[in-house]
Coordinates of C-alpha atoms and ligand atoms in Angstrom, one line a residue:
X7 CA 0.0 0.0 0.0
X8 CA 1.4 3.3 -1.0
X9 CA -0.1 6.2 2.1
X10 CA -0.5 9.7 2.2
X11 CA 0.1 11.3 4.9
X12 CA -1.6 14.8 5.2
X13 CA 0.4 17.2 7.8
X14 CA 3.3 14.8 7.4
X15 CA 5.7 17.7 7.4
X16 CA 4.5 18.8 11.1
X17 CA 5.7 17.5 14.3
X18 CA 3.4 14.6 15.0
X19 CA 3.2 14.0 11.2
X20 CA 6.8 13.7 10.9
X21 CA 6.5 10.7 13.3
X22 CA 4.2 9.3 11.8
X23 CA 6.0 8.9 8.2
X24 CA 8.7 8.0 10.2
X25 CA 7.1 5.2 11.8
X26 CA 5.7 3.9 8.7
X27 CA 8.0 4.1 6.8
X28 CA 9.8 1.7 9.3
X29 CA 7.4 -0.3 9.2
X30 CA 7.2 -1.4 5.4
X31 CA 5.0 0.9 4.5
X32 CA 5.4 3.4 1.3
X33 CA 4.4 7.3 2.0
X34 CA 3.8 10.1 0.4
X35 CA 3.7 13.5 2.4
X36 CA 1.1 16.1 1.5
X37 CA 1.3 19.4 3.8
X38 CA 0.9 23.2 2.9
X39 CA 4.0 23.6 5.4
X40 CA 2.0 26.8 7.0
X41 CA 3.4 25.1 10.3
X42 CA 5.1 22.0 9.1
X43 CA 9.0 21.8 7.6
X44 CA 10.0 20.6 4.8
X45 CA 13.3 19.3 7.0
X46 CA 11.3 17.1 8.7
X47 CA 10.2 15.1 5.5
X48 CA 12.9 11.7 5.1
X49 CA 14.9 11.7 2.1
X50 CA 13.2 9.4 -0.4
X51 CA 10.0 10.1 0.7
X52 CA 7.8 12.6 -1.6
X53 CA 6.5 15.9 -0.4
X54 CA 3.1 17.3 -2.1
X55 CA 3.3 20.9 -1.3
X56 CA -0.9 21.9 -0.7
X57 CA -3.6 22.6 1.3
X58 CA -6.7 19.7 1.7
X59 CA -8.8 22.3 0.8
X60 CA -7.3 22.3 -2.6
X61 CA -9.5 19.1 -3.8
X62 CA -8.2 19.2 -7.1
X63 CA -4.5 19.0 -5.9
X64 CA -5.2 16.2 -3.3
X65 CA -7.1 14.3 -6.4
X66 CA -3.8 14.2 -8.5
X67 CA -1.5 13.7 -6.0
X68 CA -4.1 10.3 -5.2
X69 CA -3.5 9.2 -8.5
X70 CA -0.7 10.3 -9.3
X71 CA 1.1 8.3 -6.3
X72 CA -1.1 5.5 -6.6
X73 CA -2.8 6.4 -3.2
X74 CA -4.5 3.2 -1.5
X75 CA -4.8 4.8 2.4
X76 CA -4.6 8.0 3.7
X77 CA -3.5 9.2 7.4
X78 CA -4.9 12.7 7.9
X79 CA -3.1 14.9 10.5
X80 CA -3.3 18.4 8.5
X81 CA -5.1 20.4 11.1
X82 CA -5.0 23.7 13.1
X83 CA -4.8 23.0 17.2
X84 CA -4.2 25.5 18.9
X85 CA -7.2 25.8 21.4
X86 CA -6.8 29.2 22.5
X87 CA -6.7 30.5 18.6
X88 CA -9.9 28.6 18.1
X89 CA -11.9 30.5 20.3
X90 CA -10.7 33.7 18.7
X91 CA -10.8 32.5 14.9
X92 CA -13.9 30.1 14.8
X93 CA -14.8 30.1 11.6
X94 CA -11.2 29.6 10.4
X95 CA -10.6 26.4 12.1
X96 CA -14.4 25.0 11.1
X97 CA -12.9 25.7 7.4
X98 CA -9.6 24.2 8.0
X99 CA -10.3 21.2 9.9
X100 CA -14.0 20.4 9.1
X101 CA -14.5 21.6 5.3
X102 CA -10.8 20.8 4.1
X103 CA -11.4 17.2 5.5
X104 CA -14.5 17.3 3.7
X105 CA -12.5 18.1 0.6
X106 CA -10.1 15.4 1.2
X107 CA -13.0 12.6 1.9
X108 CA -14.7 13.6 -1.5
X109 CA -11.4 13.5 -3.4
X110 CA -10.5 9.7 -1.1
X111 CA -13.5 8.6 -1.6
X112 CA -13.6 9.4 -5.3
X113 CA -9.9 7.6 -6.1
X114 CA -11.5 4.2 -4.5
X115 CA -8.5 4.6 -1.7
X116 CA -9.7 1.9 1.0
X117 CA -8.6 3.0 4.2
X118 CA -8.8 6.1 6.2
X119 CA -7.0 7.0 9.5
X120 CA -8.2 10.7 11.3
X121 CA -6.0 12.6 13.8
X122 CA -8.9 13.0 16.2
X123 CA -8.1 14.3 20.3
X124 CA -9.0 13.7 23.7
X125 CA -10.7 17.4 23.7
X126 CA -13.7 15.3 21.9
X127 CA -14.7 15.0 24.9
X128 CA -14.9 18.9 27.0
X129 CA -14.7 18.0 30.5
X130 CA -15.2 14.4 31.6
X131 CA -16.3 13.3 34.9
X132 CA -14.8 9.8 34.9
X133 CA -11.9 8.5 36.4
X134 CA -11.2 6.7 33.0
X135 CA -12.2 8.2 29.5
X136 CA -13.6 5.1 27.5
X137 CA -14.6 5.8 23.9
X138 CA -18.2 5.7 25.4
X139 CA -17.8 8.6 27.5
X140 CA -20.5 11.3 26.0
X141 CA -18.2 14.1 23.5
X142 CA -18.9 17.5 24.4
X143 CA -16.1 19.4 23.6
X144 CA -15.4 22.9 25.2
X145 CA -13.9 25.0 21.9
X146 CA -14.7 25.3 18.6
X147 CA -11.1 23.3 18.0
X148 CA -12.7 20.1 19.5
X149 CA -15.9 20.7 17.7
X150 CA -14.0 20.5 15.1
X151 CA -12.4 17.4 15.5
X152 CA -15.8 15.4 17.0
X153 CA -17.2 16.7 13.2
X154 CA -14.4 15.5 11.7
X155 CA -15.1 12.2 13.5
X156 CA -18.7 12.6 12.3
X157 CA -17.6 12.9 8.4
X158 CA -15.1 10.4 8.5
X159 CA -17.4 7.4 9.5
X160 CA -20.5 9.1 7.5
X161 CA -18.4 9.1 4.1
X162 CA -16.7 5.9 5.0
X163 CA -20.0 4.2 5.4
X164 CA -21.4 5.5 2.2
X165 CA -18.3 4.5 0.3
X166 CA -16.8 1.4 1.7
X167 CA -13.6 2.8 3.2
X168 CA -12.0 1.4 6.2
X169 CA -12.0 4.1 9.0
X170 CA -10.1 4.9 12.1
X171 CA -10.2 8.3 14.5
X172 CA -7.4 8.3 16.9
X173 CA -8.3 10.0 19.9
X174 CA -4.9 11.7 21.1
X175 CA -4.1 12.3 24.6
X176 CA -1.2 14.7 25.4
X177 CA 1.4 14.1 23.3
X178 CA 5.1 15.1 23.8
X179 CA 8.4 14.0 23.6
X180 CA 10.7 13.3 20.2
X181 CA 12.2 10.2 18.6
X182 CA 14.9 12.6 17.6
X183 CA 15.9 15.7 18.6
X184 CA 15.2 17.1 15.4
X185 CA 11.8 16.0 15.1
X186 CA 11.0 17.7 18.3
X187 CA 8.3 20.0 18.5
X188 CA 9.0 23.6 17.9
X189 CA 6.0 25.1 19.6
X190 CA 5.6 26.5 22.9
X191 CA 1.9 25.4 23.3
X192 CA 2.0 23.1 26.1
X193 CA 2.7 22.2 29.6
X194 CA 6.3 20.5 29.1
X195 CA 7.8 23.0 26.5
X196 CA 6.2 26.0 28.9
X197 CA 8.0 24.9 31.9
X198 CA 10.9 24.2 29.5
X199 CA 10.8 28.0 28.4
X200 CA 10.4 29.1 31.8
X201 CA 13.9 27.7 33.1
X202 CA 15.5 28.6 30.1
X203 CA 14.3 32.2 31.1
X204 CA 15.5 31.5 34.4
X205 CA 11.8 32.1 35.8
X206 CA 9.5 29.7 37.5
X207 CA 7.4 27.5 35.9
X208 CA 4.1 27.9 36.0
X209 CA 1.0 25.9 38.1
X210 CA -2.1 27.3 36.4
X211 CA -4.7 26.9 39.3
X212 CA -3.8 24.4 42.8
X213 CA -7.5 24.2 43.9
X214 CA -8.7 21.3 41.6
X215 CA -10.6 18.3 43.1
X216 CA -7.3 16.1 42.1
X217 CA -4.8 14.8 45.0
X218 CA -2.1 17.5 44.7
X219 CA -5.0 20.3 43.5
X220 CA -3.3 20.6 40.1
X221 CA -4.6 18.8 36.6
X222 CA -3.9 15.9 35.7
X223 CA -3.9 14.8 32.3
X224 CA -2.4 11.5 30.4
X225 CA 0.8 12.2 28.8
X226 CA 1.4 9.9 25.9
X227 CA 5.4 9.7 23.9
X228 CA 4.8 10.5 20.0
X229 CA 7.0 7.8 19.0
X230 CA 4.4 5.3 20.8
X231 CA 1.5 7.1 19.4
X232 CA 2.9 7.1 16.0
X233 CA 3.3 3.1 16.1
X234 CA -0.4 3.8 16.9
X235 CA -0.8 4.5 13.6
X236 CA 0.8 2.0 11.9
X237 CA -1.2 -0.4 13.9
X238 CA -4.4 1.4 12.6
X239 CA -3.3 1.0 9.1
X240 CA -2.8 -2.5 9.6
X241 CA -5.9 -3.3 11.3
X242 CA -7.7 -1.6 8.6
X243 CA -5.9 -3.5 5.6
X244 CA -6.2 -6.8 7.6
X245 CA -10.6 -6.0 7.5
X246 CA -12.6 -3.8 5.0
X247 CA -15.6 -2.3 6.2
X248 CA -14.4 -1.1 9.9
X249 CA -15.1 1.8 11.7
X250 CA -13.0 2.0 14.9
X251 CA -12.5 4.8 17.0
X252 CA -9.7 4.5 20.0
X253 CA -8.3 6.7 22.6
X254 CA -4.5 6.9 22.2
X255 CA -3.0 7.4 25.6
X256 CA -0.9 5.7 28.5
X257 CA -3.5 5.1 31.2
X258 CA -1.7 6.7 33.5
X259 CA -2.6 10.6 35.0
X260 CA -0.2 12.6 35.6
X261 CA -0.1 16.0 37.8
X262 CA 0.8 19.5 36.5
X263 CA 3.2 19.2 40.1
X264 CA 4.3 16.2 39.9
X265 CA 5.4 17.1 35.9
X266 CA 7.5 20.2 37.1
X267 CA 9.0 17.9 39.8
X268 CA 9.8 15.4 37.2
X269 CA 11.1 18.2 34.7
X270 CA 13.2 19.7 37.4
X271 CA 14.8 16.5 38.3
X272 CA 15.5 15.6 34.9
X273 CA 16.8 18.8 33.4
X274 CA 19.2 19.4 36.5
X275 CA 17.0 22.5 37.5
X276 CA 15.7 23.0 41.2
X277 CA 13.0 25.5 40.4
X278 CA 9.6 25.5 42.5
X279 CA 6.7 26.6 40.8
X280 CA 4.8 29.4 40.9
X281 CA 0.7 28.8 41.5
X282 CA -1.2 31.4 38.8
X283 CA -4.9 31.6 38.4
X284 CA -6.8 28.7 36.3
X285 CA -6.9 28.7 32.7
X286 CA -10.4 28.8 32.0
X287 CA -11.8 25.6 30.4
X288 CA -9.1 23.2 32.0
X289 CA -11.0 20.4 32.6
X290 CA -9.4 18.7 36.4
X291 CA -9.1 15.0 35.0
X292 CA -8.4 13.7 31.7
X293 CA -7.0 10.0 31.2
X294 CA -7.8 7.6 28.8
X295 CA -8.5 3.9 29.2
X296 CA -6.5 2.7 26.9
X297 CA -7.9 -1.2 26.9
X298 CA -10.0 -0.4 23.5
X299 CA -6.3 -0.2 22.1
X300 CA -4.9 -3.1 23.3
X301 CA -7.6 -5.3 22.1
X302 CA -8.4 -3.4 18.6
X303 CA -4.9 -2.8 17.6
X304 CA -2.7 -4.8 20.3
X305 CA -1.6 -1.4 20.4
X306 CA 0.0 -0.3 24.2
X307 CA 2.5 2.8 25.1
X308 CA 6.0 1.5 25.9
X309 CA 7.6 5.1 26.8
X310 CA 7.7 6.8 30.0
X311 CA 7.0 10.5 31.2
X312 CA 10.8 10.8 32.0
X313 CA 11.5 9.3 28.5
X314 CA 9.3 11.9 26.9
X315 CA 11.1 14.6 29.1
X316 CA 14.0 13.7 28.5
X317 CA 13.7 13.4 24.4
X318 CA 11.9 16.9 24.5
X319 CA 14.5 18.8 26.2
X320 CA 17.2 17.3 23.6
X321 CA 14.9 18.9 20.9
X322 CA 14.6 22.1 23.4
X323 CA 18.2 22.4 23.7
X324 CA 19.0 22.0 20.3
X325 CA 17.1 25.2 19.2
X326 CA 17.7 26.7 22.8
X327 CA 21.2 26.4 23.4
X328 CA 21.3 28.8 26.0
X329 CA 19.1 26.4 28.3
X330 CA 20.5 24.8 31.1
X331 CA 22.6 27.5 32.1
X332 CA 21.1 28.6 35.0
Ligands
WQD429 C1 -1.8 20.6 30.4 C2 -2.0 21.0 31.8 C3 -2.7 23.3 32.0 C4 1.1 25.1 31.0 C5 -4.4 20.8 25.0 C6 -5.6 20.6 24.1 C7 -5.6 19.3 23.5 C8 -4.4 19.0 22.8 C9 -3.2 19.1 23.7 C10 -4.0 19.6 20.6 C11 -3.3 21.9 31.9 C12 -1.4 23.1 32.7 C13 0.1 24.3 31.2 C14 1.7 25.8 32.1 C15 0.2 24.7 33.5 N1 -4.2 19.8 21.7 N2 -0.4 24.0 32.5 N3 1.2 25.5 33.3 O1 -4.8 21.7 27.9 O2 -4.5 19.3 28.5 O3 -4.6 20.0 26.1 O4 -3.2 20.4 24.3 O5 -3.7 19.3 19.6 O6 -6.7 19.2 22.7 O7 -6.7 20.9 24.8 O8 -2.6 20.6 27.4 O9 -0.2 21.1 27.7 O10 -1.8 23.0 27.4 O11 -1.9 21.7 29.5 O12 -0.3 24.5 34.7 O13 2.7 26.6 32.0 O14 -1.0 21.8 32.2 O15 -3.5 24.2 32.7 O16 -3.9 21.5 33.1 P1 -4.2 20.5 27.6 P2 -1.6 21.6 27.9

């Protein structure tokens, strides 16, 4: 099977061709490398330089690479930006997938895998997210993604393709320190850039209903959820006509304290946090039961929170070489 792999020049894209590719499997990169880089695409793998929303470009780059399954991962996510430019991520991520499935769907390509996310589902109130927990996401960027969900398994019904949505947990770490991510948009890169500033890290709110009063969410390696993938593609090849939809994440919560504590450690920093007011719409509790991927795609995480620490701050001091020094 020959895949393209839409965002492929992005961070967790990048993973995933790598992965693949690893795996056996032949890729083809499309990405409009508005965030992705082109450095991040393997030699001997093709790069298809274009938006999804460009249906006539995805069509002959599906034909023209002899297309049989496609892993979508071109998306906007950045929540914050969602809630300030609505109707730009509904036309990214909802209507350019809906350009892709009509050009997929159109080239008889047979399998299907969606970068979905754990903010499907807002603000739980389980211990354990199962794929049954009721979706009711909390910004227009996870609206987007539980439509997304919706038009993947409404086109894949009426045309026979194969379907997964991953449902991502918080992903972090690097297989290489070049494939690191280069945004500051989450927890461990934030606490990253505050000791490289030589400032404390930041706690945003200490009075949740968790045991240390901080959030605690499930932090999952991108090398483990890019084998994720490949185990999706496989489970679709091996049986036309699914529909699956699985949480990828460890299990396993983790606290914001206890992940400065860890960072700290790891980085050879002794910094104590500093507790700032909530960031509205954290949700206290979000960790996945991950049993639906163990007995759909005898899929399980193998890395660890240090390991994903650890591989991050390689990437971090790679592009920051002033960290460390204080
Ligand atoms: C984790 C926890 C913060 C920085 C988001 C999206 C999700 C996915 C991943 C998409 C929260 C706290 C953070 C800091 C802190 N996005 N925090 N101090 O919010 O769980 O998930 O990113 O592609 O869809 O919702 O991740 O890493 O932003 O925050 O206390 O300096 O760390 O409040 O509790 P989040 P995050």
């Amino acid at each position: 099977m020959t895949w393209l792999i839409t965002g492929g020049a992005g961070y967790i894209g990048a993973h995933v061709v790598r992965a693949m590719t690893e795996a056996g499997e032949r890729t083809v990169v499309y990405d409009d490398l508005s965030t992705g880089l082109a450095d991040r695409v393997p030699d001997g793998v093709p790069l298809v330089v274009g938006s999804t929303l460009d249906g006539e470009r995805v069509a002959r780059a599906l034909v023209g690479h002899g297309i049989t399954g496609v892993v979508h991962l071109a998306a906007k996510k950045q929540v914050g930006e969602s809630v300030e430019r609505p109707l730009h991520y509904y036309r990214e991520n909802v209507e350019g997938l809906r350009v892709l499935l009509d050009a997929v769907t159109a080239a008889g390509v047979r399998s299907f895998v969606f970068s979905s996310s754990a903010a499907v589902y807002g603000m739980p109130d389980v211990d354990l997210v199962t794929e049954e927990t009721p979706c009711a996401p909390m910004s227009p960027y996870g609206e987007t993604k539980l439509a997304g969900e919706w038009l993947v398994r409404a086109a894949g019904r009426a045309a026979g393709l194969s379907t997964a949505c991953l449902r991502y947990f918080n992903v972090a770490g690097a297989a290489r320190p070049d494939l690191a991510d280069t945004g500051v948009f989450n927890l461990i890169p934030m606490i990253f850039e505050k000791l490289t500033e030589d400032a404390p890290p930041r706690v945003f709110g200490d009075d949740y209903p968790t045991p240390d009063g901080t959030c605690v969410r499930d932090y999952i390696h991108v090398v483990d959820l890019a084998e994720a993938h490949v185990a999706a593609a496989r489970a679709l090849r091996s049986a036309p006509g699914r529909d699956l939809t699985v949480n990828i994440g460890r299990g396993e919560g983790v606290s914001v304290r206890e992940m400065i504590d860890r960072v700290n450690a790891l980085t050879g920093h002794d910094r104590p946090p500093v507790v700032t007011p909530r960031r509205p719409g954290d949700p206290a509790r979000v960790v996945a039961s991950a049993d639906r991927a163990a007995t759909e795609l005898a899929w399980k995480a193998r890395h660890t929170v240090d390991d994903m620490i650890t591989s991050a701050w390689q990437g971090w001091t790679r592009l920051h070489p002033e960290a460390g020094r204080h």
